[in-house]
mmCIF file of C-alpha atoms and ligand atoms in Angstrom:
data_model
loop_
_atom_site.group_PDB
_atom_site.id
_atom_site.type_symbol
_atom_site.label_atom_id
_atom_site.label_comp_id
_atom_site.label_asym_id
_atom_site.label_seq_id
_atom_site.Cartn_x
_atom_site.Cartn_y
_atom_site.Cartn_z
ATOM 1 C CA MET A 6 24.646 142.100 197.852
ATOM 2 C CA SER A 7 28.269 141.813 198.949
ATOM 3 C CA GLN A 8 29.260 142.135 202.595
ATOM 4 C CA THR A 9 30.085 145.578 203.966
ATOM 5 C CA ILE A 10 33.322 146.258 205.829
ATOM 6 C CA SER A 11 33.568 148.815 208.588
ATOM 7 C CA LEU A 12 35.982 151.668 208.240
ATOM 8 C CA THR A 13 37.979 150.356 211.220
ATOM 9 C CA GLU A 14 38.282 146.918 209.728
ATOM 10 C CA PHE A 15 39.415 148.434 206.424
ATOM 11 C CA ALA A 16 41.988 150.660 208.166
ATOM 12 C CA ASN A 17 43.292 147.616 210.058
ATOM 13 C CA ARG A 18 43.824 145.707 206.857
ATOM 14 C CA LEU A 19 45.733 148.648 205.433
ATOM 15 C CA GLN A 20 47.894 148.793 208.538
ATOM 16 C CA GLN A 21 48.678 145.095 208.256
ATOM 17 C CA LEU A 22 49.654 145.493 204.626
ATOM 18 C CA ALA A 23 51.982 148.383 205.485
ATOM 19 C CA ALA A 24 53.625 146.287 208.232
ATOM 20 C CA GLN A 25 54.013 143.307 205.904
ATOM 21 C CA ALA A 26 55.590 145.547 203.261
ATOM 22 C CA GLN A 27 57.948 147.059 205.748
ATOM 23 C CA ALA A 28 59.188 143.610 206.818
ATOM 24 C CA ASP A 29 59.395 142.180 203.322
ATOM 25 C CA ASN A 30 62.740 142.277 201.495
ATOM 26 C CA SER A 31 61.886 140.155 198.489
ATOM 27 C CA ALA A 32 63.466 141.001 195.146
ATOM 28 C CA ASP A 33 60.108 141.630 193.420
ATOM 29 C CA TRP A 34 58.939 143.983 196.166
ATOM 30 C CA SER A 35 57.893 146.692 193.778
ATOM 31 C CA THR A 36 55.732 144.462 191.590
ATOM 32 C CA LYS A 37 54.334 142.657 194.598
ATOM 33 C CA TYR A 38 53.093 145.782 196.392
ATOM 34 C CA LEU A 39 52.884 148.570 193.815
ATOM 35 C CA GLY A 40 52.640 146.619 190.539
ATOM 36 C CA LYS A 41 49.604 146.719 188.260
ATOM 37 C CA LYS A 42 48.159 143.615 189.902
ATOM 38 C CA GLY A 43 49.981 144.142 193.203
ATOM 39 C CA LEU A 44 48.614 143.999 196.748
ATOM 40 C CA PHE A 45 47.868 147.755 196.894
ATOM 41 C CA LYS A 46 45.714 147.483 193.778
ATOM 42 C CA GLN A 47 43.932 144.462 195.238
ATOM 43 C CA ILE A 48 43.200 146.063 198.569
ATOM 44 C CA SER A 49 42.041 149.287 196.875
ATOM 45 C CA ALA A 50 39.252 147.277 195.254
ATOM 46 C CA ASP A 51 37.825 146.536 198.740
ATOM 47 C CA ILE A 52 36.810 150.214 199.064
ATOM 48 C CA ARG A 53 33.590 149.236 197.324
ATOM 49 C CA ALA A 54 32.532 147.405 200.504
ATOM 50 C CA VAL A 55 33.173 150.356 202.842
ATOM 51 C CA ASN A 56 30.338 152.803 203.480
ATOM 52 C CA ASP A 57 32.431 155.830 204.352
ATOM 53 C CA LYS A 58 34.190 156.112 200.984
ATOM 54 C CA LYS A 59 35.684 159.511 201.701
ATOM 55 C CA ALA A 60 37.544 158.356 204.834
ATOM 56 C CA ALA A 61 38.459 155.027 203.233
ATOM 57 C CA GLY A 62 39.876 156.873 200.176
ATOM 58 C CA GLN A 63 41.935 159.069 202.474
ATOM 59 C CA ALA A 64 43.275 155.949 204.255
ATOM 60 C CA LEU A 65 44.199 154.429 200.896
ATOM 61 C CA ASN A 66 46.065 157.606 199.884
ATOM 62 C CA ASP A 67 47.973 157.445 203.176
ATOM 63 C CA LEU A 68 48.862 153.797 202.536
ATOM 64 C CA LYS A 69 50.077 154.658 199.019
ATOM 65 C CA SER A 70 52.377 157.376 200.412
ATOM 66 C CA ARG A 71 53.589 154.989 203.086
ATOM 67 C CA LEU A 72 54.391 152.258 200.559
ATOM 68 C CA GLU A 73 56.243 154.749 198.376
ATOM 69 C CA ALA A 74 58.271 155.884 201.375
ATOM 70 C CA ILE A 75 59.128 152.262 202.214
ATOM 71 C CA ALA A 76 60.123 151.705 198.572
ATOM 72 C CA ALA A 77 62.413 154.738 198.710
ATOM 73 C CA GLN A 78 63.908 153.477 201.945
ATOM 74 C CA LYS A 79 64.481 150.045 200.457
ATOM 75 C CA ASN A 80 65.831 151.699 197.340
ATOM 76 C CA VAL A 81 63.536 149.882 194.883
ATOM 77 C CA ALA A 82 62.271 151.426 191.667
ATOM 78 C CA THR A 83 58.518 152.017 191.984
ATOM 79 C CA VAL A 84 57.914 152.159 188.268
ATOM 80 C CA THR A 85 58.821 149.098 186.301
ATOM 81 C CA ALA A 86 60.000 150.710 183.074
ATOM 82 C CA PRO A 87 60.424 148.440 180.058
ATOM 83 C CA PRO A 88 64.065 147.729 179.304
ATOM 84 C CA THR A 89 65.441 150.226 176.814
ATOM 85 C CA PRO A 90 66.743 148.435 173.726
ATOM 86 C CA ALA A 91 70.323 149.295 173.022
ATOM 87 C CA LEU A 92 70.634 151.659 170.057
ATOM 88 C CA ASP A 93 72.679 150.328 167.158
ATOM 89 C CA PHE A 94 73.776 153.320 165.150
ATOM 90 C CA THR A 95 75.297 151.117 162.450
ATOM 91 C CA LEU A 96 71.893 149.755 161.338
ATOM 92 C CA PRO A 97 70.531 151.135 158.037
ATOM 93 C CA ALA A 98 67.750 153.696 158.384
ATOM 94 C CA ALA A 99 64.122 152.590 158.003
ATOM 95 C CA ASP A 100 62.912 152.643 154.394
ATOM 96 C CA THR A 101 60.983 155.707 153.296
ATOM 97 C CA PRO A 102 58.284 154.782 150.784
ATOM 98 C CA VAL A 103 59.252 156.151 147.383
ATOM 99 C CA GLY A 104 56.779 156.604 144.541
ATOM 100 C CA HIS A 105 57.410 156.025 140.860
ATOM 101 C CA LEU A 106 56.389 157.445 137.522
ATOM 102 C CA HIS A 107 52.719 157.045 136.687
ATOM 103 C CA PRO A 108 52.177 153.975 134.458
ATOM 104 C CA VAL A 109 51.085 156.176 131.569
ATOM 105 C CA SER A 110 54.313 158.194 131.840
ATOM 106 C CA GLN A 111 56.280 154.932 131.970
ATOM 107 C CA MET A 112 54.542 153.715 128.842
ATOM 108 C CA ILE A 113 55.163 157.043 127.056
ATOM 109 C CA GLU A 114 58.881 156.677 127.778
ATOM 110 C CA GLN A 115 58.905 153.079 126.576
ATOM 111 C CA ILE A 116 56.999 153.830 123.344
ATOM 112 C CA THR A 117 59.162 156.879 122.618
ATOM 113 C CA ASP A 118 62.225 154.714 123.102
ATOM 114 C CA ILE A 119 61.076 151.823 120.871
ATOM 115 C CA PHE A 120 60.050 154.027 117.940
ATOM 116 C CA GLY A 121 63.064 156.259 118.549
ATOM 117 C CA ARG A 122 65.285 153.302 117.646
ATOM 118 C CA LEU A 123 63.609 153.291 114.218
ATOM 119 C CA GLY A 124 64.217 157.012 113.762
ATOM 120 C CA PHE A 125 60.725 158.248 114.751
ATOM 121 C CA ILE A 126 61.089 161.484 116.665
ATOM 122 C CA ARG A 127 58.662 162.288 119.447
ATOM 123 C CA VAL A 128 56.768 165.506 118.854
ATOM 124 C CA ARG A 129 53.902 167.134 120.708
ATOM 125 C CA HIS A 130 51.001 168.715 118.929
ATOM 126 C CA PRO A 131 47.978 170.542 120.373
ATOM 127 C CA GLU A 132 45.299 168.862 122.429
ATOM 128 C CA LEU A 133 42.922 171.776 121.864
ATOM 129 C CA ASP A 134 42.843 172.366 118.150
ATOM 130 C CA ASP A 135 41.096 173.863 115.181
ATOM 131 C CA ASP A 136 38.314 171.860 113.515
ATOM 132 C CA GLU A 137 40.235 171.963 110.242
ATOM 133 C CA ASN A 138 43.282 170.158 111.689
ATOM 134 C CA VAL A 139 41.308 167.522 113.566
ATOM 135 C CA PHE A 140 38.815 166.726 110.815
ATOM 136 C CA GLY A 141 38.950 168.913 107.691
ATOM 137 C CA ARG A 142 42.480 168.206 106.490
ATOM 138 C CA LEU A 143 42.032 164.564 107.479
ATOM 139 C CA ASN A 144 39.502 164.199 104.670
ATOM 140 C CA MET A 145 36.422 164.845 106.811
ATOM 141 C CA ALA A 146 34.776 167.988 105.490
ATOM 142 C CA PRO A 147 32.184 169.772 107.691
ATOM 143 C CA GLY A 148 29.101 167.582 107.956
ATOM 144 C CA HIS A 149 30.934 164.424 106.895
ATOM 145 C CA PRO A 150 29.366 161.423 108.684
ATOM 146 C CA ALA A 151 32.811 159.960 109.557
ATOM 147 C CA ARG A 152 33.108 162.736 112.150
ATOM 148 C CA ASP A 153 30.465 160.935 114.200
ATOM 149 C CA GLU A 154 32.879 158.074 114.896
ATOM 150 C CA TRP A 155 34.616 160.338 117.393
ATOM 151 C CA GLU A 156 32.419 161.360 120.272
ATOM 152 C CA THR A 157 33.940 164.778 120.446
ATOM 153 C CA PHE A 158 33.948 167.507 123.106
ATOM 154 C CA PHE A 159 33.991 171.078 121.863
ATOM 155 C CA VAL A 160 34.994 174.221 123.699
ATOM 156 C CA HIS A 161 33.211 177.394 122.685
ATOM 157 C CA HIS A 162 34.974 180.703 123.014
ATOM 158 C CA PRO A 163 32.340 183.437 122.867
ATOM 159 C CA GLY A 164 34.596 185.723 120.883
ATOM 160 C CA THR A 165 35.601 189.276 121.641
ATOM 161 C CA PRO A 166 34.605 192.529 119.901
ATOM 162 C CA GLY A 167 36.099 192.382 116.433
ATOM 163 C CA HIS A 168 36.813 188.643 116.719
ATOM 164 C CA GLN A 169 34.310 186.006 115.860
ATOM 165 C CA HIS A 170 33.053 183.203 118.034
ATOM 166 C CA ILE A 171 35.501 180.253 118.032
ATOM 167 C CA ARG A 172 34.711 176.581 118.461
ATOM 168 C CA TRP A 173 37.781 174.618 119.592
ATOM 169 C CA VAL A 174 37.970 170.856 119.403
ATOM 170 C CA MET A 175 39.271 168.831 122.328
ATOM 171 C CA THR A 176 41.196 166.351 120.207
ATOM 172 C CA PRO A 177 39.393 162.980 120.140
ATOM 173 C CA HIS A 178 42.470 161.391 118.507
ATOM 174 C CA THR A 179 46.140 162.170 117.904
ATOM 175 C CA SER A 180 45.801 162.068 114.104
ATOM 176 C CA ASN A 181 45.766 165.897 114.056
ATOM 177 C CA GLY A 182 49.500 165.470 114.815
ATOM 178 C CA GLN A 183 49.963 164.201 111.247
ATOM 179 C CA VAL A 184 48.560 167.441 109.879
ATOM 180 C CA HIS A 185 50.678 169.624 112.151
ATOM 181 C CA GLU A 186 53.853 167.720 111.397
ATOM 182 C CA MET A 187 53.443 167.837 107.610
ATOM 183 C CA LEU A 188 52.610 171.552 107.748
ATOM 184 C CA ARG A 189 55.491 172.228 110.141
ATOM 185 C CA LEU A 190 58.180 170.431 108.122
ATOM 186 C CA GLY A 191 56.866 171.292 104.666
ATOM 187 C CA LYS A 192 58.653 168.363 103.052
ATOM 188 C CA PRO A 193 59.646 164.737 103.711
ATOM 189 C CA PRO A 194 61.396 162.763 105.075
ATOM 190 C CA ILE A 195 58.991 162.717 108.018
ATOM 191 C CA ARG A 196 59.096 160.199 110.844
ATOM 192 C CA MET A 197 57.213 161.322 113.933
ATOM 193 C CA ILE A 198 55.526 159.893 116.954
ATOM 194 C CA ASN A 199 52.953 162.239 118.485
ATOM 195 C CA ILE A 200 51.843 161.288 122.003
ATOM 196 C CA ALA A 201 49.085 163.330 123.598
ATOM 197 C CA ARG A 202 45.969 163.379 125.717
ATOM 198 C CA THR A 203 42.733 162.732 123.872
ATOM 199 C CA TYR A 204 39.112 163.250 124.901
ATOM 200 C CA ARG A 205 35.871 161.465 124.126
ATOM 201 C CA ARG A 206 32.363 161.442 125.559
ATOM 202 C CA GLN A 207 32.580 157.908 126.934
ATOM 203 C CA GLN A 208 33.016 156.584 130.447
ATOM 204 C CA ASP A 209 32.808 152.991 131.712
ATOM 205 C CA VAL A 210 35.149 150.186 132.811
ATOM 206 C CA THR A 211 36.940 150.222 129.467
ATOM 207 C CA HIS A 212 36.787 153.963 128.685
ATOM 208 C CA THR A 213 37.811 157.213 130.348
ATOM 209 C CA GLN A 214 36.827 160.626 129.035
ATOM 210 C CA MET A 215 40.484 161.621 128.984
ATOM 211 C CA PHE A 216 43.024 159.085 127.807
ATOM 212 C CA HIS A 217 46.258 158.974 125.823
ATOM 213 C CA GLN A 218 47.009 157.984 122.255
ATOM 214 C CA PHE A 219 50.110 157.844 120.171
ATOM 215 C CA GLU A 220 50.304 158.451 116.490
ATOM 216 C CA GLY A 221 53.057 157.416 114.123
ATOM 217 C CA LEU A 222 53.636 158.957 110.715
ATOM 218 C CA MET A 223 56.242 158.243 108.084
ATOM 219 C CA VAL A 224 56.222 160.064 104.729
ATOM 220 C CA ASP A 225 58.878 159.843 102.038
ATOM 221 C CA LYS A 226 59.386 158.633 98.483
ATOM 222 C CA ASP A 227 58.391 154.979 97.891
ATOM 223 C CA VAL A 228 57.031 154.280 101.347
ATOM 224 C CA ASN A 229 54.657 151.300 101.193
ATOM 225 C CA ILE A 230 52.633 148.871 103.301
ATOM 226 C CA THR A 231 55.551 146.492 103.896
ATOM 227 C CA HIS A 232 57.325 149.314 105.759
ATOM 228 C CA LEU A 233 54.251 149.769 107.926
ATOM 229 C CA LYS A 234 54.096 146.043 108.629
ATOM 230 C CA GLY A 235 57.800 145.929 109.476
ATOM 231 C CA VAL A 236 57.436 148.789 111.963
ATOM 232 C CA LEU A 237 54.421 147.153 113.631
ATOM 233 C CA ASP A 238 56.208 143.789 113.900
ATOM 234 C CA TYR A 239 59.225 145.508 115.406
ATOM 235 C CA PHE A 240 56.980 147.166 117.989
ATOM 236 C CA ALA A 241 55.272 143.842 118.788
ATOM 237 C CA ARG A 242 58.609 142.122 119.445
ATOM 238 C CA GLU A 243 60.115 144.956 121.442
ATOM 239 C CA PHE A 244 57.038 145.658 123.507
ATOM 240 C CA TYR A 245 55.340 142.303 124.024
ATOM 241 C CA GLY A 246 58.270 139.920 123.621
ATOM 242 C CA PRO A 247 60.311 138.159 120.907
ATOM 243 C CA ASP A 248 57.569 135.781 119.699
ATOM 244 C CA SER A 249 54.872 138.434 119.352
ATOM 245 C CA ARG A 250 53.569 139.262 115.889
ATOM 246 C CA SER A 251 51.319 141.879 114.348
ATOM 247 C CA ARG A 252 48.480 141.415 111.882
ATOM 248 C CA ILE A 253 46.710 144.013 109.746
ATOM 249 C CA ARG A 254 43.097 143.563 108.620
ATOM 250 C CA PRO A 255 41.249 145.668 106.015
ATOM 251 C CA PHE A 256 39.133 148.409 107.585
ATOM 252 C CA HIS A 257 38.012 151.932 106.832
ATOM 253 C CA PHE A 258 39.329 155.241 108.083
ATOM 254 C CA GLN A 259 38.607 158.418 106.235
ATOM 255 C CA PHE A 260 42.223 159.627 106.314
ATOM 256 C CA THR A 261 43.988 156.497 105.052
ATOM 257 C CA GLU A 262 43.639 154.428 101.900
ATOM 258 C CA PRO A 263 43.908 151.500 102.219
ATOM 259 C CA SER A 264 43.106 151.340 105.952
ATOM 260 C CA PHE A 265 43.650 148.563 108.463
ATOM 261 C CA GLU A 266 42.935 147.494 111.966
ATOM 262 C CA ILE A 267 46.026 146.291 113.818
ATOM 263 C CA ASP A 268 46.066 143.153 115.968
ATOM 264 C CA PHE A 269 48.849 141.743 118.123
ATOM 265 C CA SER A 270 49.204 138.051 118.827
ATOM 266 C CA CYS A 271 47.970 136.993 122.273
ATOM 267 C CA HIS A 272 50.856 136.205 124.620
ATOM 268 C CA PHE A 273 48.756 133.878 126.786
ATOM 269 C CA CYS A 274 48.181 131.380 123.985
ATOM 270 C CA HIS A 275 50.954 132.629 121.638
ATOM 271 C CA GLY A 276 48.443 133.391 118.900
ATOM 272 C CA THR A 277 46.892 129.917 118.807
ATOM 273 C CA GLY A 278 43.588 130.863 120.498
ATOM 274 C CA GLN A 279 43.853 127.688 122.620
ATOM 275 C CA THR A 280 45.259 126.649 125.959
ATOM 276 C CA ASP A 281 47.675 123.698 126.217
ATOM 277 C CA ASN A 282 44.796 121.291 126.893
ATOM 278 C CA GLY A 283 42.785 122.419 123.882
ATOM 279 C CA ASP A 284 40.345 124.839 125.632
ATOM 280 C CA LYS A 285 39.610 128.242 124.105
ATOM 281 C CA CYS A 286 42.028 130.889 125.386
ATOM 282 C CA LYS A 287 39.960 132.976 127.830
ATOM 283 C CA PHE A 288 42.021 136.069 127.294
ATOM 284 C CA CYS A 289 41.649 136.501 123.532
ATOM 285 C CA LYS A 290 39.385 133.712 122.158
ATOM 286 C CA SER A 291 40.943 134.012 118.675
ATOM 287 C CA GLY A 292 44.694 134.299 119.245
ATOM 288 C CA TRP A 293 44.735 138.043 118.516
ATOM 289 C CA HIS A 294 43.983 141.357 120.228
ATOM 290 C CA GLU A 295 42.812 144.384 118.321
ATOM 291 C CA VAL A 296 44.745 147.488 119.391
ATOM 292 C CA GLY A 297 44.428 150.270 116.868
ATOM 293 C CA GLY A 298 44.258 151.584 113.351
ATOM 294 C CA ALA A 299 46.675 152.220 110.519
ATOM 295 C CA GLY A 300 46.893 152.787 106.814
ATOM 296 C CA MET A 301 48.564 154.554 103.919
ATOM 297 C CA VAL A 302 48.046 158.310 104.237
ATOM 298 C CA HIS A 303 45.191 159.311 101.915
ATOM 299 C CA PRO A 304 46.329 161.431 98.917
ATOM 300 C CA HIS A 305 43.757 164.088 99.917
ATOM 301 C CA VAL A 306 45.449 164.364 103.306
ATOM 302 C CA LEU A 307 48.925 164.741 101.800
ATOM 303 C CA GLN A 308 47.569 167.408 99.509
ATOM 304 C CA ALA A 309 45.696 169.256 102.252
ATOM 305 C CA CYS A 310 48.958 169.339 104.207
ATOM 306 C CA GLY A 311 50.962 170.769 101.322
ATOM 307 C CA LEU A 312 52.662 167.595 100.028
ATOM 308 C CA ASP A 313 52.502 166.322 96.459
ATOM 309 C CA PRO A 314 50.791 162.873 96.491
ATOM 310 C CA THR A 315 52.307 162.006 93.116
ATOM 311 C CA GLN A 316 55.784 162.235 94.626
ATOM 312 C CA TYR A 317 55.322 161.089 98.186
ATOM 313 C CA THR A 318 53.565 158.305 100.032
ATOM 314 C CA GLY A 319 53.324 157.599 103.726
ATOM 315 C CA PHE A 320 51.813 155.412 106.389
ATOM 316 C CA ALA A 321 50.249 156.269 109.715
ATOM 317 C CA PHE A 322 49.107 154.323 112.745
ATOM 318 C CA GLY A 323 47.680 155.110 116.148
ATOM 319 C CA TRP A 324 46.181 153.633 119.282
ATOM 320 C CA GLY A 325 45.497 154.152 122.977
ATOM 321 C CA ILE A 326 48.106 153.888 125.709
ATOM 322 C CA GLU A 327 45.924 152.820 128.642
ATOM 323 C CA ARG A 328 44.366 150.057 126.568
ATOM 324 C CA THR A 329 47.796 148.685 125.693
ATOM 325 C CA TYR A 330 48.259 147.882 129.394
ATOM 326 C CA THR A 331 45.088 145.810 129.459
ATOM 327 C CA LEU A 332 46.812 143.392 127.046
ATOM 328 C CA GLN A 333 49.812 142.714 129.264
ATOM 329 C CA ASP A 334 49.622 139.396 131.057
ATOM 330 C CA ASN A 335 51.342 140.491 134.282
ATOM 331 C CA ILE A 336 49.110 143.530 134.814
ATOM 332 C CA ASP A 337 45.591 143.513 136.171
ATOM 333 C CA VAL A 338 43.354 146.330 134.907
ATOM 334 C CA PRO A 339 39.815 145.433 136.024
ATOM 335 C CA ASP A 340 38.629 149.017 135.469
ATOM 336 C CA ILE A 341 40.545 151.411 133.212
ATOM 337 C CA ARG A 342 39.384 154.362 135.329
ATOM 338 C CA ASN A 343 41.804 153.161 138.025
ATOM 339 C CA PHE A 344 44.569 154.921 136.121
ATOM 340 C CA TYR A 345 43.096 158.229 137.218
ATOM 341 C CA ASN A 346 41.331 157.748 140.547
ATOM 342 C CA GLY A 347 44.422 157.740 142.753
ATOM 343 C CA ASN A 348 44.018 154.082 143.735
ATOM 344 C CA LEU A 349 47.482 153.312 145.142
ATOM 345 C CA GLU A 350 46.925 149.584 145.372
ATOM 346 C CA PHE A 351 46.338 149.574 141.618
ATOM 347 C CA LEU A 352 49.190 151.934 140.767
ATOM 348 C CA GLN A 353 51.739 150.069 142.864
ATOM 349 C CA GLN A 354 51.666 147.065 140.532
ATOM 350 C CA PHE A 355 53.493 149.085 137.843
HETATM 351 N N1 DAH B 409 42.721 157.985 114.829
HETATM 352 C C1 DAH B 409 42.229 156.644 114.901
HETATM 353 C C2 DAH B 409 41.389 156.473 116.180
HETATM 354 O O1 DAH B 409 41.412 157.325 117.011
HETATM 355 C C3 DAH B 409 43.342 155.651 114.921
HETATM 356 C C4 DAH B 409 44.093 155.637 113.631
HETATM 357 C C5 DAH B 409 43.605 154.929 112.567
HETATM 358 C C6 DAH B 409 45.266 156.357 113.499
HETATM 359 C C7 DAH B 409 44.272 154.888 111.374
HETATM 360 C C8 DAH B 409 45.945 156.342 112.275
HETATM 361 C C9 DAH B 409 45.432 155.595 111.233
HETATM 362 O O2 DAH B 409 47.082 156.998 112.083
HETATM 363 O O3 DAH B 409 46.132 155.564 110.090
HETATM 364 O O4 DAH B 409 40.708 155.498 116.304
#
C-alpha cells in the first residue's frame, strides 16, 4: 500500500506550490501550473494519500482559487485556447453531395434517344392490362401453353354489383404495347418504343420481380428482316461502341413469325470468345451475349389489332433494361436486386 501523507504535510506542499507560482514569471506559467499536465494537476493526484479527503479537497480548492488569482494578477490566460484559423471568405464553399438519376432512368433516356434518331417514338402503355392485350391478341388464346413462359402475377378485382369480377394482368412483358399502339393508330406507318415496368414471379441474383423492358415495333408496307437487323446493328454500335455487332438466331415466340433471339458481340473479347493469349473469354465464353427476342409480327397479331396482313408487315423486338447493364464492361452488377435495395455504394458507380 502506498504511503499516507498527513493533512498538514499536504497543506504545506500546497503552500509551497502557491509561493513558487507567485515568484515565477516564466512565459509558460499558465501551462506549467494550470495546464492539463501542470503542477496543480500533479499535486491534486496526491489527495489519494491523505486520509482526511474532505479537508484536503477544500485545501486544493483554495489553492486553485489562489493560482487563478495569481494568474489574473500576472495577466496570463488561464485557458489555452487553440489558435483560431483565419477565415478566408474567398474560398469556395464545401461540396454538397448531389445525387443523380437512377441508372434505370438514365438507361431509359439513352434508349429513347438512340431509337429516337431512327424515328421510333417513345410511348407508354399500361402496366396493368387486360388479358386480351397481354396474351390474346398476341396469338396466345386462353389456355395456350405459351402463356406459361411468362410467370405472371394477376390482380383480382372482386367486382361490384352489376359489374363482373375482373382479373387484371400485371404485364410480364412490354409486348402488350404493340397491341395498344396498333389499335391506337389504326394504320401504319408505326414506329414506337414502349418502355415500361414488367412483373414476373422470379427473384434471385439475376431476377427481380419488378423490372423494366423496352419494346420496339415498326409496321409499314414492305418492312422485312433486313430492316430489323439494321436497327439492331445501329443500336449495338450506338450503345456498346463502334465495333459492336448484333446477331439473330432462330427461336420461337408465339407473336412473331419468324422469331429470333438477339445476341450482341462481347466487348471484352470483341466477339472472338478468346482472350489475347488464347484463353476462353470468361465474360461470354462464345463471343456473344444473348439479350432479348425479336421477329416479324405474326399475321394473326396484325389482324387481331385491326391491320391487314396482306398489305402490311412489321418487326418487333424487346428486352430487359437492368440486364443490359450486366453486359457493360465498366459496370459491376453482382446482384441485380441492387438496383432496388437503396445500396448507395452500388448506385454511385453509374
Ligand atoms: N416479350 C418477349 C419477352 O418478354 C421479348 C420479345 C420477343 C419481344 C420477341 C418482341 C419479340 O417484340 O418480337 O421475353
